[in-house]
Short mmCIF file of C-alpha atoms in Angstrom, two decimals:
data_model
loop_
_atom_site.label_atom_id
_atom_site.label_comp_id
_atom_site.label_asym_id
_atom_site.label_seq_id
_atom_site.Cartn_x
_atom_site.Cartn_y
_atom_site.Cartn_z
CA UNK A 1298 65.34 42.95 60.98
CA UNK A 1299 62.66 42.76 63.57
CA UNK A 1300 60.26 39.95 63.81
CA UNK A 1301 56.92 40.88 62.92
CA UNK A 1302 55.12 37.64 63.48
CA UNK A 1303 56.00 35.21 66.14
CA UNK A 1304 54.38 31.77 66.38
CA UNK A 1305 55.06 29.55 69.28
CA UNK A 1306 53.87 25.89 69.88
CA UNK A 1307 50.74 26.55 67.74
CA UNK A 1308 48.46 23.68 68.06
CA UNK A 1309 44.96 23.40 66.70
CA UNK A 1310 42.56 20.50 66.77
CA UNK A 1311 39.27 19.69 65.23
CA UNK A 1312 37.64 17.28 67.74
CA UNK A 1313 40.36 14.48 67.94
CA UNK A 1314 42.08 15.30 64.89
CA UNK A 1315 45.55 17.38 65.34
CA UNK A 1316 45.65 19.70 62.53
CA UNK A 1317 48.47 21.65 63.58
CA UNK A 1318 51.01 20.11 66.13
CA UNK A 1319 53.17 22.43 67.89
CA UNK A 1320 54.05 24.79 65.09
CA UNK A 1321 56.98 27.46 65.61
CA UNK A 1322 57.64 30.10 63.12
CA UNK A 1323 58.99 33.56 63.06
CA UNK A 1324 58.57 36.05 60.19
CA UNK A 1325 60.71 38.99 59.80
CA UNK A 1326 59.74 42.26 58.65
CA UNK A 1327 60.02 42.28 54.87
CA UNK A 1328 60.33 38.45 54.59
CA UNK A 1329 58.47 36.09 52.17
CA UNK A 1330 57.70 32.82 53.69
CA UNK A 1331 56.18 30.11 51.40
CA UNK A 1332 54.41 27.13 52.74
CA UNK A 1333 54.02 24.16 50.78
CA UNK A 1334 52.73 20.75 51.69
CA UNK A 1335 50.11 17.94 50.57
CA UNK A 1336 46.34 18.69 50.63
CA UNK A 1337 44.77 18.57 54.12
CA UNK A 1338 48.33 19.05 55.90
CA UNK A 1339 46.97 22.26 57.62
CA UNK A 1340 48.58 24.89 55.56
CA UNK A 1341 45.18 26.82 55.11
CA UNK A 1342 44.37 26.38 58.85
CA UNK A 1343 47.74 27.69 59.77
CA UNK A 1344 47.00 30.94 57.87
CA UNK A 1345 43.49 31.08 59.34
CA UNK A 1346 44.98 30.94 62.76
CA UNK A 1347 47.23 33.97 62.16
CA UNK A 1348 44.22 36.01 61.55
CA UNK A 1349 41.91 34.82 64.12
CA UNK A 1350 39.54 32.93 61.90
CA UNK A 1351 40.40 29.76 63.79
CA UNK A 1352 40.56 29.63 67.70
CA UNK A 1353 43.85 28.00 68.63
CA UNK A 1354 43.85 25.45 71.22
CA UNK A 1355 47.35 25.95 72.35
CA UNK A 1356 50.63 28.15 71.95
CA UNK A 1357 50.46 31.70 70.82
CA UNK A 1358 50.62 33.87 67.88
CA UNK A 1359 52.24 37.31 68.30
CA UNK A 1360 52.08 40.24 65.77
CA UNK A 1361 54.51 42.88 66.49
CA UNK A 1362 54.67 41.53 70.02
CA UNK A 1363 50.83 41.58 70.59
CA UNK A 1364 48.90 38.47 71.20
CA UNK A 1365 46.45 37.88 68.25
CA UNK A 1366 44.08 35.11 69.68
CA UNK A 1367 42.34 37.90 71.77
CA UNK A 1368 39.15 37.80 73.57
CA UNK A 1369 36.15 37.65 71.48
CA UNK A 1370 35.00 40.81 69.70
CA UNK A 1371 38.61 42.19 69.25
CA UNK A 1372 39.52 40.14 66.10
CA UNK A 1373 38.74 43.00 63.87
CA UNK A 1374 41.61 45.05 65.33
CA UNK A 1375 43.91 42.12 64.41
CA UNK A 1376 42.58 41.79 61.03
CA UNK A 1377 43.09 45.43 60.14
CA UNK A 1378 46.82 44.60 60.34
CA UNK A 1379 46.84 41.24 58.56
CA UNK A 1380 45.76 41.22 55.08
CA UNK A 1381 44.29 37.87 53.45
CA UNK A 1382 43.69 37.06 49.90
CA UNK A 1383 41.54 33.88 49.20
CA UNK A 1384 41.46 31.35 46.43
CA UNK A 1385 37.85 32.20 45.73
CA UNK A 1386 38.60 36.19 45.59
CA UNK A 1387 35.79 37.15 47.82
CA UNK A 1388 35.14 40.41 45.92
CA UNK A 1389 31.88 42.00 46.79
CA UNK A 1390 29.62 41.33 43.63
CA UNK A 1391 27.39 44.33 44.16
CA UNK A 1392 30.15 46.78 44.28
CA UNK A 1393 32.37 48.16 41.57
CA UNK A 1394 36.14 47.51 41.69
CA UNK A 1395 36.68 51.00 43.14
CA UNK A 1396 33.95 50.54 45.72
CA UNK A 1397 35.24 47.18 46.59
CA UNK A 1398 38.65 48.86 47.53
CA UNK A 1399 37.50 51.88 49.19
CA UNK A 1400 34.90 50.25 51.54
CA UNK A 1401 37.04 48.91 54.31
CA UNK A 1402 39.32 51.85 54.44
CA UNK A 1403 36.29 54.08 54.73
CA UNK A 1404 34.42 52.17 57.44
CA UNK A 1405 37.18 50.55 59.17
CA UNK A 1406 39.84 53.34 59.21
CA UNK A 1407 37.41 56.18 58.51
CA UNK A 1408 39.60 57.34 55.72
CA UNK A 1409 38.06 60.10 53.63
CA UNK A 1410 36.48 58.85 50.37
CA UNK A 1411 38.57 61.20 48.22
CA UNK A 1412 41.74 60.07 49.72
CA UNK A 1413 40.84 56.29 49.73
CA UNK A 1414 39.87 56.70 45.95
CA UNK A 1415 43.14 58.44 45.25
CA UNK A 1416 45.06 55.56 46.96
CA UNK A 1417 43.02 52.94 44.98
CA UNK A 1418 43.54 54.59 41.80
CA UNK A 1419 47.39 54.48 42.22
CA UNK A 1420 47.25 50.81 43.34
CA UNK A 1421 44.88 49.90 40.28
CA UNK A 1422 47.40 51.58 37.96
CA UNK A 1423 50.35 49.44 39.31
CA UNK A 1424 48.59 46.27 38.80
CA UNK A 1425 47.25 47.33 35.32
CA UNK A 1426 43.69 47.48 36.04
CA UNK A 1427 42.97 51.33 36.08
CA UNK A 1428 40.54 50.98 33.01
CA UNK A 1429 38.51 48.39 35.11
CA UNK A 1430 37.79 50.76 38.09
CA UNK A 1431 34.26 50.95 37.44
CA UNK A 1432 33.44 47.37 36.39
CA UNK A 1433 31.70 44.91 38.48
CA UNK A 1434 33.55 41.87 39.57
CA UNK A 1435 31.41 39.57 37.22
CA UNK A 1436 32.87 41.58 34.15
CA UNK A 1437 36.55 40.72 35.12
CA UNK A 1438 38.32 37.54 34.47
CA UNK A 1439 39.72 35.22 37.10
CA UNK A 1440 43.30 36.81 36.79
CA UNK A 1441 41.77 40.33 37.08
CA UNK A 1442 39.57 39.55 39.99
CA UNK A 1443 42.44 38.16 42.05
CA UNK A 1444 44.51 41.22 41.18
CA UNK A 1445 41.82 43.37 42.62
CA UNK A 1446 41.63 41.28 45.66
CA UNK A 1447 45.45 41.63 46.29
CA UNK A 1448 45.16 45.49 45.77
CA UNK A 1449 41.91 45.54 47.99
CA UNK A 1450 43.77 43.89 50.78
CA UNK A 1451 46.75 46.35 50.38
CA UNK A 1452 44.36 49.26 50.71
CA UNK A 1453 44.29 48.54 54.40
CA UNK A 1454 48.16 48.72 54.50
CA UNK A 1455 48.50 45.52 56.40
CA UNK A 1456 51.63 44.47 58.38
CA UNK A 1457 51.62 41.02 57.05
CA UNK A 1458 49.85 39.74 53.98
CA UNK A 1459 48.49 36.11 53.73
CA UNK A 1460 47.99 34.55 50.44
CA UNK A 1461 45.86 31.35 50.66
CA UNK A 1462 46.32 29.45 47.34
CA UNK A 1463 45.51 32.54 45.32
CA UNK A 1464 45.95 30.98 42.00
CA UNK A 1465 44.37 27.52 42.66
CA UNK A 1466 41.15 28.50 40.84
CA UNK A 1467 42.71 30.17 37.95
CA UNK A 1468 43.44 29.05 34.38
CA UNK A 1469 47.12 28.59 33.72
CA UNK A 1470 47.64 31.69 31.52
CA UNK A 1471 46.10 33.83 34.27
CA UNK A 1472 48.45 32.41 36.92
CA UNK A 1473 51.37 34.53 35.76
CA UNK A 1474 49.69 37.76 35.68
CA UNK A 1475 48.62 37.22 39.49
CA UNK A 1476 52.06 36.03 40.46
CA UNK A 1477 53.89 38.85 38.74
CA UNK A 1478 52.01 41.21 41.03
CA UNK A 1479 52.99 39.16 44.04
CA UNK A 1480 56.61 38.96 43.03
CA UNK A 1481 56.62 42.89 42.66
CA UNK A 1482 55.33 43.07 46.08
CA UNK A 1483 58.03 41.08 47.40
CA UNK A 1484 60.51 43.32 45.86
CA UNK A 1485 59.01 46.15 47.54
CA UNK A 1486 59.61 44.61 50.78
CA UNK A 1487 56.13 43.46 51.88
CA UNK A 1488 55.90 40.83 54.55
CA UNK A 1489 54.01 37.90 53.27
CA UNK A 1490 53.13 34.34 54.23
CA UNK A 1491 52.01 32.59 50.98
CA UNK A 1492 50.52 29.03 50.75
CA UNK A 1493 50.76 27.78 47.02
CA UNK A 1494 51.10 24.81 44.89
CA UNK A 1495 53.18 26.68 42.41
CA UNK A 1496 56.58 25.53 42.94
CA UNK A 1497 58.44 27.50 40.28
CA UNK A 1498 56.67 30.71 41.64
CA UNK A 1499 57.53 29.65 45.35
CA UNK A 1500 61.19 29.26 44.33
CA UNK A 1501 61.15 32.65 42.68
CA UNK A 1502 59.49 34.55 45.49
CA UNK A 1503 60.57 32.91 48.75
CA UNK A 1504 63.05 34.14 51.24
CA UNK A 1505 62.28 30.92 53.22
CA UNK A 1506 60.52 27.64 52.34
CA UNK A 1507 58.59 25.66 54.73
CA UNK A 1508 57.25 22.29 54.24
CA UNK A 1509 54.20 21.12 56.37
CA UNK A 1510 53.07 17.44 56.80
CA UNK A 1511 50.69 16.00 59.05
CA UNK A 1512 50.44 19.25 61.03
CA UNK A 1513 54.10 19.52 61.66
CA UNK A 1514 56.95 21.59 60.09
CA UNK A 1515 58.99 18.74 58.27
CA UNK A 1516 61.61 20.73 56.75
CA UNK A 1517 62.48 24.44 56.13
CA UNK A 1518 65.27 26.30 54.61
CA UNK A 1519 66.23 28.77 51.87
CA UNK A 1520 64.67 28.11 48.45
CA UNK A 1521 67.76 26.89 46.73
CA UNK A 1522 68.70 24.25 49.20
CA UNK A 1523 64.93 23.42 49.77
CA UNK A 1524 64.52 22.50 46.12
CA UNK A 1525 68.00 21.31 45.17
CA UNK A 1526 68.91 19.48 48.03
CA UNK A 1527 65.95 18.29 50.32
CA UNK A 1528 67.03 16.82 53.39
CA UNK A 1529 64.00 14.40 54.37
CA UNK A 1530 62.45 11.49 52.55
CA UNK A 1531 58.82 13.04 52.77
CA UNK A 1532 59.93 16.25 51.20
CA UNK A 1533 61.99 14.54 48.30
CA UNK A 1534 58.77 12.52 47.71
CA UNK A 1535 56.55 15.48 47.65
CA UNK A 1536 58.79 17.52 45.27
CA UNK A 1537 59.13 14.46 43.00
CA UNK A 1538 55.17 14.38 42.75
CA UNK A 1539 55.58 17.78 40.76
CA UNK A 1540 57.86 16.26 38.05
CA UNK A 1541 56.94 13.70 35.30
CA UNK B 168 -23.12 47.31 31.22
CA UNK B 169 -24.59 50.49 31.97
CA UNK B 170 -22.33 53.44 31.55
CA UNK B 171 -24.35 55.61 33.79
CA UNK B 172 -23.87 53.20 36.60
CA UNK B 173 -20.21 52.96 36.13
CA UNK B 174 -19.82 56.83 36.25
CA UNK B 175 -21.90 57.09 39.38
CA UNK B 176 -20.07 54.29 41.13
CA UNK B 177 -16.61 55.76 40.22
CA UNK B 178 -16.15 58.34 42.89
CA UNK B 179 -16.84 55.66 45.53
CA UNK B 180 -14.28 53.50 44.02
CA UNK B 181 -11.55 56.37 43.80
CA UNK B 182 -12.09 56.88 47.55
CA UNK B 183 -12.00 53.28 48.41
CA UNK B 184 -8.98 53.04 46.12
CA UNK B 185 -7.00 55.63 48.16
CA UNK B 186 -7.96 54.23 51.32
CA UNK B 187 -6.76 50.77 50.17
CA UNK B 188 -3.55 52.16 48.77
CA UNK B 189 -2.99 54.16 52.13
CA UNK B 190 -3.25 51.19 54.37
CA UNK B 191 -1.52 48.86 51.88
CA UNK B 192 1.33 51.23 51.59
CA UNK B 193 1.84 52.00 55.57
CA UNK B 194 1.26 48.28 56.22
CA UNK B 195 3.79 47.22 53.76
CA UNK B 196 6.17 49.76 54.96
CA UNK B 197 5.84 48.20 58.48
CA UNK B 198 6.11 44.85 57.17
CA UNK B 199 9.49 45.99 55.49
CA UNK B 200 11.09 47.25 58.63
CA UNK B 201 9.63 44.06 60.75
CA UNK B 202 11.28 41.80 58.10
CA UNK B 203 14.58 43.52 58.12
CA UNK B 204 14.65 43.71 61.96
CA UNK B 205 13.54 39.94 62.39
CA UNK B 206 16.11 38.93 59.51
CA UNK B 207 18.88 40.85 61.27
CA UNK B 208 17.96 39.16 64.75
CA UNK B 209 17.47 35.69 63.40
CA UNK B 210 20.78 35.96 61.15
CA UNK B 211 22.83 36.93 64.21
CA UNK B 212 21.00 34.50 66.56
CA UNK B 213 20.62 37.30 69.10
CA UNK B 214 19.78 35.21 72.43
CA UNK B 215 16.00 35.34 73.52
CA UNK B 216 15.08 37.99 70.89
CA UNK B 217 15.81 35.49 67.96
CA UNK B 218 13.34 33.14 69.70
CA UNK B 219 10.57 35.55 70.12
CA UNK B 220 11.13 36.64 66.54
CA UNK B 221 11.13 33.06 65.14
CA UNK B 222 7.96 32.50 67.17
CA UNK B 223 6.45 35.60 65.83
CA UNK B 224 7.36 34.61 62.12
CA UNK B 225 5.89 31.19 62.36
CA UNK B 226 2.66 32.38 64.17
CA UNK B 227 1.94 34.85 61.48
CA UNK B 228 3.10 32.94 58.43
CA UNK B 229 0.96 30.01 59.43
CA UNK B 230 -2.46 31.71 60.27
CA UNK B 231 -4.85 33.62 57.81
CA UNK B 232 -4.88 37.36 57.74
CA UNK B 233 -8.57 37.13 58.54
CA UNK B 234 -7.97 35.24 61.68
CA UNK B 235 -5.35 37.80 62.61
CA UNK B 236 -7.41 40.79 61.91
CA UNK B 237 -10.47 39.28 63.87
CA UNK B 238 -7.88 38.97 66.75
CA UNK B 239 -6.67 42.42 66.52
CA UNK B 240 -10.07 44.19 65.92
CA UNK B 241 -12.53 42.30 68.20
CA UNK B 242 -9.77 40.82 70.73
CA UNK B 243 -8.00 44.04 71.88
CA UNK B 244 -11.00 45.92 72.79
CA UNK B 245 -11.45 43.22 75.37
CA UNK B 246 -8.13 44.04 76.98
CA UNK B 247 -9.22 47.61 76.88
CA UNK B 248 -7.49 48.73 73.73
CA UNK B 249 -9.69 49.88 70.84
CA UNK B 250 -8.20 50.78 67.48
CA UNK B 251 -10.01 51.80 64.48
CA UNK B 252 -10.61 49.60 61.63
CA UNK B 253 -7.92 51.41 59.52
CA UNK B 254 -5.04 51.15 62.15
CA UNK B 255 -6.28 47.60 62.58
CA UNK B 256 -5.75 46.86 58.96
CA UNK B 257 -2.38 48.76 59.00
CA UNK B 258 -1.26 46.68 61.97
CA UNK B 259 -2.51 43.58 60.41
CA UNK B 260 -0.76 43.94 57.13
CA UNK B 261 2.37 45.07 58.67
CA UNK B 262 2.57 41.85 61.02
CA UNK B 263 1.44 39.57 58.50
CA UNK B 264 3.66 41.08 55.77
CA UNK B 265 6.68 41.32 58.38
CA UNK B 266 6.62 37.48 58.65
CA UNK B 267 6.68 37.08 54.91
CA UNK B 268 9.42 39.64 54.41
CA UNK B 269 11.41 38.18 57.08
CA UNK B 270 11.33 34.79 55.23
CA UNK B 271 12.12 36.65 52.10
CA UNK B 272 15.33 38.23 53.45
CA UNK B 273 16.33 34.87 55.12
CA UNK B 274 16.39 33.08 51.94
CA UNK B 275 18.41 35.80 50.49
CA UNK B 276 20.72 35.90 53.32
CA UNK B 277 21.15 32.00 53.22
CA UNK B 278 21.98 32.23 49.44
CA UNK B 279 24.87 34.44 50.29
CA UNK B 280 27.98 32.37 50.37
CA UNK B 281 29.54 32.14 53.90
CA UNK B 282 32.89 32.87 52.43
CA UNK B 283 31.58 36.45 51.74
CA UNK B 284 31.61 37.06 55.48
CA UNK B 285 35.29 36.14 55.75
CA UNK B 286 36.27 38.29 52.88
CA UNK B 287 34.73 41.30 54.69
CA UNK B 288 35.98 40.25 58.12
CA UNK B 289 39.56 39.89 56.67
CA UNK B 290 39.58 43.44 55.89
CA UNK B 291 39.08 44.34 59.40
CA UNK B 292 35.29 45.00 59.35
CA UNK B 293 33.22 44.46 62.44
CA UNK B 294 30.38 42.07 62.27
CA UNK B 295 27.69 44.83 62.13
CA UNK B 296 29.81 46.70 59.22
CA UNK B 297 30.15 43.30 57.45
CA UNK B 298 26.14 42.84 57.67
CA UNK B 299 25.17 46.19 56.56
CA UNK B 300 27.76 46.76 53.86
CA UNK B 301 28.05 43.42 52.33
CA UNK B 302 25.97 40.74 53.42
CA UNK B 303 22.77 42.57 53.67
CA UNK B 304 22.99 44.33 50.19
CA UNK B 305 23.90 41.09 48.58
CA UNK B 306 21.08 39.12 50.13
CA UNK B 307 18.76 42.06 49.26
CA UNK B 308 19.36 41.79 45.53
CA UNK B 309 18.74 37.96 45.81
CA UNK B 310 15.60 38.61 47.77
CA UNK B 311 14.00 41.17 45.33
CA UNK B 312 11.91 38.64 43.57
CA UNK B 313 10.52 37.40 46.94
CA UNK B 314 10.00 40.92 48.10
CA UNK B 315 8.12 42.01 44.91
CA UNK B 316 6.11 38.68 45.24
CA UNK B 317 5.17 39.69 48.82
CA UNK B 318 4.18 43.16 48.03
CA UNK B 319 1.89 42.09 45.44
CA UNK B 320 0.48 39.33 47.62
CA UNK B 321 -0.11 41.79 50.51
CA UNK B 322 -1.82 44.49 48.30
CA UNK B 323 -4.22 41.71 47.26
CA UNK B 324 -4.71 40.51 50.87
CA UNK B 325 -6.09 44.00 51.64
CA UNK B 326 -9.48 42.65 50.16
CA UNK B 327 -9.97 40.88 53.53
CA UNK B 328 -10.37 44.31 55.30
CA UNK B 329 -13.87 44.23 54.20
CA UNK B 330 -14.61 41.77 57.04
CA UNK B 331 -13.87 44.49 59.74
CA UNK B 332 -15.94 46.92 57.77
CA UNK B 333 -13.03 49.00 56.46
CA UNK B 334 -14.31 50.88 53.45
CA UNK B 335 -11.67 49.39 51.12
CA UNK B 336 -12.35 48.50 47.22
CA UNK B 337 -13.88 44.97 48.24
CA UNK B 338 -16.27 46.46 50.94
CA UNK B 339 -17.31 49.26 48.39
CA UNK B 340 -18.18 46.64 45.57
CA UNK B 341 -19.99 44.35 47.99
CA UNK B 342 -21.72 47.38 49.60
CA UNK B 343 -22.98 48.64 46.27
CA UNK B 344 -24.04 45.29 45.01
CA UNK B 345 -26.08 44.87 48.15
CA UNK B 346 -27.73 48.21 47.71
CA UNK B 347 -28.58 48.32 43.96
CA UNK B 348 -27.93 44.93 42.46
CA UNK B 349 -25.86 46.27 39.59
CA UNK B 350 -23.40 43.32 39.94
CA UNK B 351 -21.82 43.39 36.75
CA UNK B 352 -20.78 47.12 36.89
CA UNK B 353 -19.63 46.84 40.64
CA UNK B 354 -17.46 43.79 39.98
CA UNK B 355 -16.03 45.16 36.64
CA UNK B 356 -14.89 48.44 38.40
CA UNK B 357 -13.68 46.28 41.14
CA UNK B 358 -11.40 44.43 38.86
CA UNK B 359 -10.17 47.47 37.14
CA UNK B 360 -9.10 49.26 40.24
CA UNK B 361 -7.36 46.25 41.57
CA UNK B 362 -5.42 45.97 38.21
CA UNK B 363 -4.75 49.72 38.34
CA UNK B 364 -3.23 49.43 41.83
CA UNK B 365 -1.23 46.34 41.31
CA UNK B 366 -0.06 46.28 37.73
CA UNK B 367 2.40 49.20 38.20
CA UNK B 368 3.92 47.49 41.03
CA UNK B 369 4.42 44.32 39.03
CA UNK B 370 6.15 46.36 36.22
CA UNK B 371 8.35 48.37 38.54
CA UNK B 372 9.18 45.25 40.51
CA UNK B 373 10.40 43.52 37.18
CA UNK B 374 12.44 46.40 36.39
CA UNK B 375 14.13 46.44 39.87
CA UNK B 376 14.81 42.79 39.63
CA UNK B 377 16.52 43.00 36.15
CA UNK B 378 18.62 45.79 37.52
CA UNK B 379 19.88 44.15 40.63
CA UNK B 380 20.25 40.90 39.06
CA UNK B 381 22.50 42.49 36.40
CA UNK B 382 24.69 44.12 39.20
CA UNK B 383 25.07 40.84 40.78
CA UNK B 384 25.44 38.31 37.96
CA UNK B 385 25.75 40.48 34.91
CA UNK B 386 23.07 38.52 32.84
#
């Protein structure tokens, strides 16, 4: 399998505070990498570096061999290839579900409206929201909004999909419907980098687990050994905080 | 009140009404454009231009329309540019209104959460695609109440035109009072014509407000 994302010595500081400290990570095509770690450890910043929302201070991020911290004004080209879904959905409130989905393909990729709509309807059908195509975001539940946000990102057919704590704002019974969508995407071979606090979900979806603490990768491995047999004290302590 | 006087004054008021509406509508149209351009430039902090437009907004927002009209009407001829009272009125309303509209749009823009920018950018949009397709439409719906209030305010401000001898409603009323001393009839018609001009704007404005509000928030 080819490496789709290659991160070398990624370093990011805010003033004097080192958020990410020489992070190295490769993601292969079709691989699902799940990142966990305590609050403020730099997980979200890490994702934001991958789609050029944060300027990196040192190191490099390569997407299919191309550097993605390019000169100013070119970030939009990167972001066409890197999809991102946020905790707070960020649907456009003045547009219907369908309009939300077709906006970027039409404006950015110049896809014809008819074709974009056709694709959107197929995706909506797959996540069980076809009947909501003409609803406005405020008419949807949190779980429905997040499913729309995921398929909206898929409309751009990204090479990598970044999911930033997509269930953190949801009621427990809605978490499932969103995570089922993600698990299906994993089965289809989507390349994803996921930040989450849902450990059972992480276990189910991950090809590889990464534990970040204090801006460094403390431990990584396949999900079985990661959860059953953690090697470092810090990861043991972190995983223990999820059991009662 | 004398009905015959009302009837004989009526045509003069109709004429003044259309002049007031014409100057008001063109002026407000210019104000709207100025507002959008200013809001865009200030939002993106375009170098130099954003300074110029900020200065423009503050200058016109913080001086009375009457003073601005005097400057344009009596000041420009001294520089060799002479314009008619009507053009002067349009320019005055346009510039004053532009500064108010800019503030209206600015308040809407600042009410759109910054995370919406990232929502749009993450889909690969450029900054101007983001602004015109996502941020501005959202800000616009949030600005509608302020915009409607501005339109009503500007239509009423046209009454200042009488000071530069533009034959608007106010001028006509004052003129007739001065000529014939039928104060009651002249003022009564003045009130009626202003209400006829502005009430529809209020009603339509309310409908538009409700409609865009529903789209945004559903209540």
